[in-house]
């Protein structure tokens, strides 16, 4: 049975501060996503028991720490059965990129990438490769 999606705290000093009890940081990436010249973080939390995942994106504050901007239930980054298509994510040139293996593939050069940019006060899909 999948764990319920937790409500993440609104602020924290690090990605670990957004992880509720029973969850841990599975993956983290940092870089400027909102063009304010302050590093932001995108992180994936994973439930210790069920393996369910949650995506969080927090914008960096100029003084220190982060403010939660987005939270997703992790539907597209949570493994399905014994298959985990998620490879990694990265922040490049103000975009957030998610990389997934194609079904039936075991080579990292055979993947799909979804690219998001923060614009119009939200993250929008701007590319698929």
Short mmCIF file of N, CA and C in Angstrom, two decimals, residues 1-5 47 49-53:
data_model
loop_
_atom_site.label_atom_id
_atom_site.label_comp_id
_atom_site.label_asym_id
_atom_site.label_seq_id
_atom_site.Cartn_x
_atom_site.Cartn_y
_atom_site.Cartn_z
N UNK A 1 0.85 -1.18 0.00
CA UNK A 1 0.00 0.00 0.00
C UNK A 1 0.89 1.24 0.00
N UNK A 2 0.58 2.19 -0.85
CA UNK A 2 1.38 3.41 -0.97
C UNK A 2 1.11 4.33 0.21
N UNK A 3 2.15 5.03 0.61
CA UNK A 3 2.01 6.00 1.69
C UNK A 3 1.24 7.22 1.18
N UNK A 4 0.50 7.85 2.07
CA UNK A 4 -0.19 9.08 1.69
C UNK A 4 0.84 10.17 1.43
N UNK A 5 0.50 11.05 0.51
CA UNK A 5 1.39 12.17 0.21
C UNK A 5 1.39 13.12 1.39
N UNK A 47 9.49 7.61 0.80
CA UNK A 47 8.99 7.01 2.03
C UNK A 47 9.85 5.80 2.39
N UNK A 49 9.16 3.16 4.07
CA UNK A 49 8.49 1.86 4.04
C UNK A 49 7.95 1.51 2.65
N UNK A 50 7.18 2.39 2.06
CA UNK A 50 6.48 2.07 0.81
C UNK A 50 7.30 2.37 -0.44
N UNK A 51 8.30 3.25 -0.33
CA UNK A 51 9.05 3.66 -1.51
C UNK A 51 8.37 4.75 -2.31
N UNK A 52 7.19 5.19 -1.88
CA UNK A 52 6.51 6.30 -2.56
C UNK A 52 7.40 7.52 -2.56
N UNK A 53 7.23 8.37 -3.57
CA UNK A 53 8.08 9.56 -3.69
C UNK A 53 7.25 10.82 -3.82
#
